[in-house]
Amino acid sequence: MSHVVLVDPYAPARGLPPAFLAAGYPCVRLQSTEDVPQVYRGPLDLSDYVTNVVHRGDIGDTVRQLSAYDPVAVITGSELGVELADEISEFMGLATNGTKLSAARRDKFEMIERVAEAGLRTPRQVHVTDEAELRAWHREIGGRIVVKPLRSAAGDGVTFCDGPDQSAAALAGIMGRENIFSLPNHGVVAQEYLVGAEYIVNTVSRAGRHHVTDIWGSGRLSANGITDLLVESVLVEADAPGVDALTAYAFAVLDALGIRFGPAHLEIKMTPDGPCLVEVGARISGGELPYFADEAIGESQLDWTVDCYVRPERFDARCGAPYRLKHHFAWSALVSPYRGTLNSYRGIEQIEALPSLRAARILVEPGNAIQPTVNDLTYPLTVTLHHASDGVLQRDLNTIRYLDGAGFYDVDHYQQNG
């Protein structure tokens, strides 16, 4: 029997094995590192896989082990596995994005350089390891900049800096630790801060033909010393104003980075000068977005990825058709300003009574420690909403923002985070 190999299928990729199995292709799990990154450690559940292969640095040995399962596709399941999936799929002569631009699909500096070389709008940037160089560049650029690790994900280490002192502190903090994948940071990329609304464009490609599966508008605010903290993702209708420009730009970025097969997750800002890339992941979208899209649209990157690799005729017949919403959908995160012991959420019953409420997910239970929200890993509570009326959805999102804040949290032994 032929199989599909999934490289590092952490978190969001959990839906791929059952989706491929339903199409008649069981999955082999391939681990690109001998040790699982700290953020993903826990009991290894192989119930959706026929086996787990651990890559130990010898590509020939890994290919020999995989060949026993007659792979029809080798696909990354997370950011960490992009380069190994490229290498093995190319080595085995399968559908592949190839290795020529693998580094540009992972290294956030090389990524922007490559897109700029293709003549597309990109932020000004510099790759630095030296504090003096970063300070000088920030003084030259002026205003606010963004400093982030070269190879990470989930907002890890992303810091908005309004002056050289802040930039230097961000550099020191990044260089002095491992990234979210438990790998050392060997440098940072500093980029100009882009002004404009941010969008997520999720795609799947086959043989260079690109398809948009879902687009999300990102809601952000400044809190706890963090500029542009992500607090909302709202599913955008396929015919909404500006979508055509976003789509054309996204497809040009995919071409520039050599993403010809499989899913991609693009973060793009719509600036006064038009779309401009923040970054790209050559893999399925993070968080729960594929599963939210499936609920709201009826299909997602999961289905299109299966079509891309094992049902190509179905992909080709439908590629380019705009998605249609069954109902409007949004995700919202609450923002804790406190550090201490959480007693309760005041007014949570008002959130639970919202007409568009789908689910409230408590990440910090009363009685446990709570900390100021500064990234994707420190939300105390998230909410999903869906409704036939976009107006009702927007009103309920606004109500959540009104309820959230210092008065929402009953906390002992706390200090306010400024």
XYZ file of N, CA, C and O in Angstrom, residues 229-387:
636
model
N -0.364 43.294 19.527
C -0.672 41.985 20.096
C -1.911 41.426 19.397
O -2.950 42.074 19.333
N -1.809 40.213 18.862
C -2.916 39.608 18.125
C -4.043 39.232 19.078
O -3.832 38.486 20.039
N -5.257 39.734 18.810
C -6.403 39.423 19.662
C -7.616 38.939 18.879
O -8.585 38.478 19.484
N -7.591 39.014 17.556
C -8.747 38.581 16.768
C -8.322 38.070 15.402
O -7.361 38.579 14.806
N -9.049 37.078 14.915
C -8.961 36.654 13.519
C -10.384 36.514 13.009
O -11.177 35.759 13.593
N -10.713 37.250 11.954
C -12.074 37.273 11.425
C -12.039 36.791 9.978
O -11.307 37.338 9.153
N -12.819 35.775 9.677
C -12.851 35.222 8.329
C -13.435 36.244 7.347
O -14.503 36.813 7.576
N -12.716 36.454 6.256
C -13.079 37.464 5.259
C -13.804 36.795 4.096
O -13.409 35.703 3.649
N -14.847 37.423 3.597
C -15.527 36.888 2.416
C -14.624 37.002 1.191
O -13.846 37.950 1.053
N -14.736 36.042 0.287
C -13.827 35.966 -0.856
C -13.988 37.133 -1.822
O -13.061 37.425 -2.591
N -15.129 37.798 -1.781
C -15.332 38.934 -2.689
C -15.270 40.271 -1.953
O -15.720 41.293 -2.472
N -14.692 40.287 -0.760
C -14.577 41.529 0.010
C -13.622 42.494 -0.688
O -12.718 42.072 -1.433
N -13.791 43.803 -0.469
C -12.879 44.782 -1.070
C -11.426 44.494 -0.683
O -11.129 44.182 0.472
N -10.539 44.591 -1.657
C -9.120 44.394 -1.410
C -8.633 42.974 -1.560
O -7.417 42.730 -1.631
N -9.540 42.009 -1.629
C -9.129 40.603 -1.706
C -8.392 40.303 -3.013
O -7.404 39.546 -3.021
N -8.824 40.891 -4.113
C -8.150 40.633 -5.391
C -6.688 41.074 -5.342
O -5.795 40.363 -5.828
N -6.430 42.231 -4.751
C -5.053 42.727 -4.644
C -4.236 41.837 -3.714
O -3.063 41.530 -3.995
N -4.828 41.416 -2.595
C -4.143 40.504 -1.674
C -3.784 39.199 -2.374
O -2.665 38.686 -2.230
N -4.746 38.663 -3.119
C -4.546 37.379 -3.786
C -3.455 37.459 -4.845
O -2.564 36.588 -4.918
N -3.490 38.488 -5.668
C -2.472 38.635 -6.712
C -1.080 38.754 -6.099
O -0.113 38.143 -6.586
N -0.970 39.536 -5.019
C 0.324 39.698 -4.353
C 0.771 38.374 -3.735
O 1.938 37.976 -3.867
N -0.150 37.674 -3.061
C 0.196 36.406 -2.423
C 0.703 35.397 -3.444
O 1.707 34.704 -3.209
N 0.034 35.310 -4.599
C 0.466 34.355 -5.630
C 1.855 34.715 -6.158
O 2.680 33.829 -6.430
N 2.141 36.012 -6.287
C 3.467 36.430 -6.747
C 4.537 36.073 -5.724
O 5.657 35.693 -6.093
N 4.205 36.177 -4.438
C 5.139 35.780 -3.379
C 5.409 34.282 -3.444
O 6.564 33.834 -3.338
N 4.363 33.478 -3.612
C 4.535 32.031 -3.721
C 5.463 31.686 -4.889
O 6.346 30.820 -4.762
N 5.265 32.352 -6.016
C 6.132 32.113 -7.171
C 7.578 32.495 -6.856
O 8.522 31.769 -7.209
N 7.771 33.626 -6.191
C 9.121 34.100 -5.883
C 9.859 33.133 -4.979
O 11.082 32.985 -5.074
N 9.129 32.460 -4.085
C 9.748 31.548 -3.123
C 9.739 30.093 -3.587
O 10.134 29.197 -2.846
N 9.285 29.870 -4.800
C 9.303 28.519 -5.348
C 8.329 27.569 -4.690
O 8.545 26.352 -4.688
N 7.241 28.085 -4.146
C 6.230 27.231 -3.519
C 5.260 26.791 -4.613
O 4.353 27.523 -4.994
N 5.484 25.599 -5.142
C 4.709 25.084 -6.264
C 3.756 23.977 -5.843
O 2.798 23.668 -6.553
N 4.032 23.345 -4.709
C 3.189 22.263 -4.207
C 2.894 22.467 -2.724
O 3.769 22.866 -1.955
N 1.648 22.167 -2.355
C 1.295 22.112 -0.948
C 0.786 23.408 -0.344
O 0.654 24.431 -1.023
N 0.517 23.370 0.963
C -0.075 24.517 1.649
C 0.944 25.602 1.960
O 2.145 25.338 2.072
N 0.438 26.818 2.107
C 1.258 27.954 2.548
C 0.393 28.901 3.363
O -0.827 28.974 3.178
N 1.038 29.604 4.258
C 0.374 30.535 5.183
C 1.105 31.862 5.062
O 2.266 31.983 5.447
N 0.431 32.873 4.482
C 1.058 34.169 4.248
C 0.461 35.220 5.169
O -0.764 35.297 5.331
N 1.330 36.023 5.767
C 0.906 37.167 6.572
C 1.290 38.423 5.794
O 2.468 38.638 5.492
N 0.284 39.212 5.448
C 0.467 40.358 4.546
C -0.198 41.579 5.155
O -1.311 41.491 5.676
N 0.490 42.711 5.096
C -0.118 43.963 5.528
C -0.556 44.768 4.306
O 0.179 44.867 3.318
N -1.749 45.329 4.403
C -2.245 46.205 3.349
C -1.857 47.634 3.725
O -2.539 48.311 4.482
N -0.727 48.071 3.224
C -0.190 49.391 3.553
C -0.793 50.443 2.620
O -1.450 50.109 1.628
N -0.575 51.725 2.898
C -1.051 52.762 1.972
C -0.482 52.607 0.568
O -1.067 53.109 -0.397
N 0.661 51.905 0.453
C 1.276 51.677 -0.853
C 0.911 50.323 -1.447
O 1.492 49.906 -2.454
N -0.020 49.621 -0.821
C -0.438 48.321 -1.319
C 0.041 47.182 -0.440
O 0.653 47.393 0.609
N -0.208 45.922 -0.861
C 0.168 44.766 -0.044
C 1.674 44.683 0.163
O 2.456 44.984 -0.747
N 2.068 44.262 1.359
C 3.489 44.094 1.676
C 3.644 42.899 2.606
O 2.912 42.770 3.598
N 4.586 42.040 2.295
C 4.764 40.789 3.026
C 5.332 41.004 4.421
O 6.288 41.754 4.602
N 4.741 40.312 5.396
C 5.329 40.194 6.727
C 6.190 38.935 6.751
O 7.385 38.983 6.981
N 5.582 37.776 6.481
C 6.342 36.531 6.347
C 5.443 35.441 5.783
O 4.229 35.598 5.683
N 6.069 34.322 5.432
C 5.376 33.179 4.843
C 5.790 31.918 5.575
O 6.964 31.750 5.910
N 4.840 31.013 5.766
C 5.154 29.663 6.205
C 4.799 28.712 5.082
O 3.662 28.716 4.590
N 5.754 27.901 4.636
C 5.500 26.947 3.546
C 4.915 25.669 4.124
O 5.445 24.568 3.957
N 3.776 25.835 4.812
C 3.128 24.719 5.522
C 1.702 25.139 5.849
O 1.292 26.268 5.572
N 0.975 24.239 6.483
C -0.408 24.514 6.827
C -0.473 25.640 7.848
O 0.467 25.870 8.614
N -1.576 26.362 7.858
C -1.749 27.489 8.780
C -1.671 27.026 10.228
O -2.058 25.909 10.575
N -1.193 27.926 11.101
C -1.075 27.619 12.509
C -2.382 27.782 13.253
O -3.415 28.149 12.695
N -2.311 27.540 14.562
C -3.485 27.665 15.400
C -4.578 26.701 14.966
O -4.332 25.599 14.492
N -5.808 27.139 15.096
C -6.956 26.315 14.731
C -7.595 26.762 13.425
O -8.694 26.303 13.076
N -6.930 27.661 12.696
C -7.575 28.249 11.525
C -8.052 27.218 10.498
O -9.139 27.389 9.928
N -7.302 26.147 10.212
C -7.834 25.188 9.236
C -9.157 24.565 9.678
O -10.029 24.290 8.851
N -9.299 24.358 10.975
C -10.496 23.720 11.500
C -11.658 24.706 11.580
O -12.811 24.341 11.343
N -11.343 25.964 11.874
C -12.367 27.005 11.827
C -12.861 27.202 10.393
O -14.061 27.340 10.146
N -11.923 27.215 9.446
C -12.299 27.393 8.044
C -13.178 26.242 7.567
O -14.162 26.453 6.842
N -12.840 25.034 7.977
C -13.630 23.874 7.585
C -15.069 24.015 8.072
O -16.024 23.714 7.343
N -15.235 24.500 9.298
C -16.573 24.675 9.859
C -17.349 25.776 9.141
O -18.543 25.633 8.866
N -16.664 26.887 8.844
C -17.359 28.052 8.279
C -17.546 27.971 6.769
O -18.481 28.567 6.229
N -16.648 27.246 6.088
C -16.690 27.179 4.620
C -17.148 25.807 4.138
O -17.802 25.688 3.099
N -16.787 24.775 4.893
C -17.105 23.418 4.481
C -15.894 22.647 4.010
O -15.962 21.432 3.782
N -14.759 23.330 3.887
C -13.490 22.709 3.540
C -12.381 23.690 3.901
O -12.630 24.850 4.215
N -11.140 23.185 3.859
C -10.017 24.011 4.313
C -8.737 23.564 3.632
O -8.761 22.733 2.711
N -7.625 24.090 4.119
C -6.327 23.653 3.600
C -6.146 22.148 3.719
O -5.430 21.549 2.908
N -6.755 21.529 4.713
C -6.622 20.083 4.881
C -7.131 19.353 3.635
O -6.439 18.510 3.065
N -8.355 19.666 3.220
C -8.956 19.001 2.057
C -8.173 19.294 0.782
O -7.923 18.394 -0.036
N -7.792 20.578 0.624
C -7.074 20.960 -0.590
C -5.676 20.348 -0.645
O -5.161 20.042 -1.731
N -5.047 20.137 0.515
C -3.734 19.493 0.538
C -3.849 18.040 0.111
O -3.011 17.527 -0.653
N -4.881 17.359 0.579
C -5.121 15.981 0.144
C -5.352 15.943 -1.366
O -4.764 15.124 -2.081
N -6.178 16.855 -1.871
C -6.420 16.900 -3.316
C -5.126 17.141 -4.091
O -4.877 16.518 -5.142
N -4.308 18.058 -3.588
C -3.059 18.409 -4.265
C -2.194 17.180 -4.517
O -1.673 16.988 -5.620
N -2.069 16.324 -3.506
C -1.101 15.233 -3.587
C -1.680 13.902 -4.072
O -0.967 13.118 -4.702
N -2.945 13.622 -3.780
C -3.466 12.289 -4.141
C -4.762 12.346 -4.955
O -5.243 11.301 -5.416
N -5.349 13.539 -5.126
C -6.536 13.683 -5.979
C -6.323 14.864 -6.922
O -7.089 15.836 -6.899
N -5.285 14.833 -7.737
C -4.923 16.008 -8.550
C -6.017 16.431 -9.520
O -6.164 17.626 -9.802
N -6.792 15.474 -10.043
C -7.850 15.851 -10.973
C -8.894 16.720 -10.279
O -9.401 17.691 -10.855
N -9.206 16.382 -9.048
C -10.177 17.171 -8.287
C -9.620 18.565 -8.002
O -10.343 19.560 -8.092
N -8.345 18.640 -7.656
C -7.722 19.938 -7.414
C -7.794 20.795 -8.668
O -8.232 21.952 -8.629
N -7.367 20.238 -9.788
C -7.307 21.011 -11.032
C -8.691 21.488 -11.471
O -8.837 22.596 -12.010
N -9.701 20.668 -11.227
C -11.047 21.031 -11.673
C -11.620 22.185 -10.867
O -12.444 22.954 -11.376
N -11.178 22.354 -9.618
C -11.781 23.360 -8.741
C -10.866 24.536 -8.441
O -11.294 25.531 -7.858
N -9.610 24.434 -8.809
C -8.625 25.467 -8.452
C -9.069 26.839 -8.969
O -9.428 26.995 -10.137
N -9.033 27.810 -8.084
C -9.384 29.177 -8.452
C -10.810 29.563 -8.159
O -11.152 30.756 -8.179
N -11.677 28.596 -7.869
C -13.063 28.924 -7.538
C -13.102 29.583 -6.158
O -12.520 29.067 -5.204
N -13.757 30.740 -6.012
C -13.778 31.420 -4.720
C -14.552 30.630 -3.675
O -15.570 30.006 -3.980
N -14.043 30.629 -2.464
C -14.760 29.957 -1.373
C -15.996 30.765 -1.001
O -16.087 31.964 -1.242
N -16.962 30.094 -0.381
C -18.202 30.727 0.039
C -18.450 30.417 1.520
O -18.309 29.266 1.945
N -18.832 31.424 2.282
C -19.072 31.237 3.705
C -20.458 30.641 3.946
O -21.452 31.123 3.398
N -20.510 29.601 4.787
C -21.795 29.106 5.279
C -22.313 30.019 6.378
O -23.513 30.187 6.539
N -21.382 30.569 7.158
C -21.700 31.581 8.160
C -20.438 32.352 8.490
O -19.323 31.912 8.182
N -20.584 33.514 9.089
C -19.439 34.332 9.469
C -18.781 33.741 10.712
O -19.455 33.157 11.563
N -17.466 33.908 10.805
C -16.714 33.236 11.867
C -15.596 34.138 12.362
O -14.964 34.858 11.576
N -15.360 34.098 13.674
C -14.253 34.866 14.253
C -13.703 34.156 15.477
O -14.413 33.408 16.172
N -12.437 34.408 15.720
C -11.739 33.953 16.926
C -11.284 35.187 17.683
O -10.853 36.171 17.076
N -11.413 35.166 19.007
C -11.019 36.317 19.814
C -10.276 35.839 21.058
O -10.664 34.834 21.673
N -9.224 36.550 21.432
C -8.452 36.224 22.632
C -8.563 37.358 23.638
O -8.568 38.535 23.261
N -8.642 37.004 24.921
C -8.649 38.007 25.968
C -7.224 38.243 26.452
O -6.335 37.397 26.258
N -7.010 39.402 27.072
C -5.659 39.855 27.388
C -5.555 40.161 28.879
O -6.143 41.130 29.367
N -4.808 39.340 29.585
C -4.612 39.559 31.018
C -3.569 40.646 31.255
O -2.478 40.597 30.677
N -3.859 41.618 32.166
C -2.850 42.609 32.527
C -2.106 42.245 33.818
O -1.251 43.000 34.264
N -2.429 41.098 34.412
C -1.979 40.797 35.776
C -1.097 39.563 35.869
O -1.183 38.653 35.055
N -0.299 39.556 36.934
C 0.461 38.376 37.333
C 0.045 38.023 38.748
O 0.056 38.884 39.636
N -0.332 36.797 38.979
C -0.757 36.393 40.313
C -1.555 35.114 40.252
O -1.355 34.279 39.365
N -2.471 34.949 41.212
C -3.338 33.779 41.250
C -4.745 34.201 40.858
O -5.327 35.096 41.469
N -5.277 33.575 39.840
C -6.600 33.933 39.341
C -7.677 33.351 40.244
O -7.705 32.138 40.501
N -8.585 34.210 40.742
C -9.740 33.744 41.500
C -10.924 33.461 40.578
O -11.577 32.422 40.689
N -11.201 34.393 39.672
C -12.339 34.208 38.774
C -12.267 35.209 37.638
O -11.511 36.183 37.693
N -13.073 34.947 36.605
C -13.296 35.913 35.533
C -14.612 36.621 35.810
O -15.677 35.991 35.811
N -14.548 37.908 36.045
C -15.769 38.668 36.307
C -16.490 38.940 34.985
O -15.894 39.449 34.038
N -17.756 38.630 34.926
C -18.533 38.926 33.731
C -18.419 37.896 32.634
O -18.888 38.145 31.516
N -17.839 36.738 32.927
C -17.711 35.722 31.874
C -19.078 35.253 31.415
O -19.259 34.845 30.262
N -20.071 35.337 32.325
C -21.424 34.915 31.938
C -21.992 35.801 30.827
O -22.826 35.364 30.030
N -21.512 37.055 30.737
C -21.974 37.924 29.651
C -21.389 37.475 28.318
O -22.044 37.587 27.275
N -20.163 36.990 28.348
C -19.569 36.439 27.134
C -20.297 35.163 26.728
O -20.608 34.942 25.551
N -20.595 34.325 27.711
C -21.259 33.049 27.422
C -22.686 33.256 26.900
O -23.253 32.337 26.299
N -23.252 34.443 27.102
C -24.613 34.728 26.640
C -24.652 35.420 25.279
O -25.738 35.724 24.776
N -23.505 35.671 24.669
C -23.480 36.355 23.377
C -24.214 35.522 22.318
O -24.015 34.303 22.221
N -25.045 36.133 21.491
C -25.813 35.387 20.488
C -24.953 34.596 19.507
O -25.374 33.553 19.009
N -23.767 35.102 19.220
C -22.924 34.414 18.226
C -21.917 33.452 18.853
O -21.107 32.867 18.135
N -21.987 33.257 20.173
C -20.981 32.408 20.822
C -21.005 30.985 20.273
O -22.057 30.342 20.208
N -19.843 30.509 19.893
C -19.661 29.116 19.506
C -19.056 28.338 20.667
O -19.536 27.279 21.041
N -17.964 28.888 21.245
C -17.312 28.226 22.373
C -16.392 29.210 23.076
O -15.822 30.108 22.451
N -16.263 29.031 24.388
C -15.273 29.758 25.180
C -14.289 28.727 25.725
O -14.702 27.740 26.344
N -13.020 28.960 25.468
C -11.991 28.004 25.894
C -11.146 28.640 26.983
O -10.419 29.607 26.729
N -11.261 28.126 28.197
C -10.503 28.662 29.330
C -9.125 28.007 29.358
O -8.999 26.789 29.514
N -8.087 28.806 29.172
C -6.709 28.311 29.167
C -6.052 28.452 30.534
O -5.124 27.715 30.849
N -6.510 29.424 31.330
C -6.060 29.566 32.712
C -7.289 29.420 33.600
O -8.159 30.292 33.622
N -7.371 28.315 34.319
C -8.513 28.062 35.191
C -8.378 28.846 36.496
O -7.265 29.065 36.985
N -9.505 29.270 37.083
C -9.449 29.885 38.417
C -8.731 28.978 39.401
O -8.898 27.750 39.393
N -7.898 29.610 40.210
C -7.064 28.870 41.144
C -5.647 28.666 40.663
O -4.764 28.302 41.440
N -5.416 28.921 39.380
C -4.079 28.756 38.809
C -3.390 30.103 38.625
O -4.007 31.159 38.713
N -2.096 30.038 38.348
C -1.309 31.253 38.130
C -1.671 31.876 36.799
O -1.888 31.184 35.799
N -1.743 33.188 36.781
C -2.003 33.935 35.563
C -0.879 34.935 35.361
O -0.246 35.376 36.340
N -0.577 35.260 34.125
C 0.491 36.213 33.822
C 0.023 37.183 32.750
O -0.969 36.928 32.061
N 0.702 38.322 32.614
C 0.318 39.266 31.564
C 0.422 38.619 30.183
O 1.374 37.892 29.885
N -0.549 38.872 29.338
C -0.564 38.315 27.991
C 0.407 39.100 27.111
O 0.262 40.309 26.938
N 1.390 38.397 26.555
C 2.396 39.048 25.712
C 2.587 38.334 24.374
O 3.268 38.849 23.496
N 2.000 37.130 24.206
C 2.153 36.392 22.948
C 1.083 35.314 22.850
O 0.188 35.227 23.702
N 1.195 34.473 21.823
C 0.198 33.434 21.572
C 0.108 32.407 22.685
O -0.893 31.683 22.779
N 1.145 32.289 23.490
C 1.203 31.247 24.513
C 0.669 31.708 25.862
O 0.638 30.907 26.801
N 0.252 32.973 25.991
C -0.140 33.501 27.300
C -1.562 34.052 27.336
O -1.902 34.829 28.218
N -2.410 33.644 26.390
C -3.810 34.034 26.467
C -4.474 33.304 27.640
O -4.296 32.086 27.793
N -5.271 33.985 28.450
C -5.968 33.289 29.528
C -7.256 32.609 29.078
O -7.696 31.610 29.654
N -7.872 33.162 28.010
C -9.195 32.716 27.575
C -9.357 33.087 26.109
O -8.988 34.186 25.706
N -9.877 32.171 25.311
C -10.186 32.483 23.911
C -11.641 32.145 23.631
O -12.239 31.284 24.288
N -12.192 32.825 22.643
C -13.604 32.677 22.308
C -13.730 32.525 20.801
O -13.021 33.196 20.040
N -14.610 31.645 20.356
C -14.944 31.568 18.942
C -16.412 31.935 18.765
O -17.265 31.604 19.595
N -16.689 32.632 17.667
C -18.022 33.144 17.376
C -18.423 32.757 15.961
O -17.582 32.727 15.061
N -19.689 32.476 15.751
C -20.189 32.286 14.389
C -21.642 32.732 14.330
O -22.389 32.628 15.301
N -22.034 33.263 13.182
C -23.401 33.754 13.046
C -23.704 34.000 11.573
O -22.790 34.280 10.778
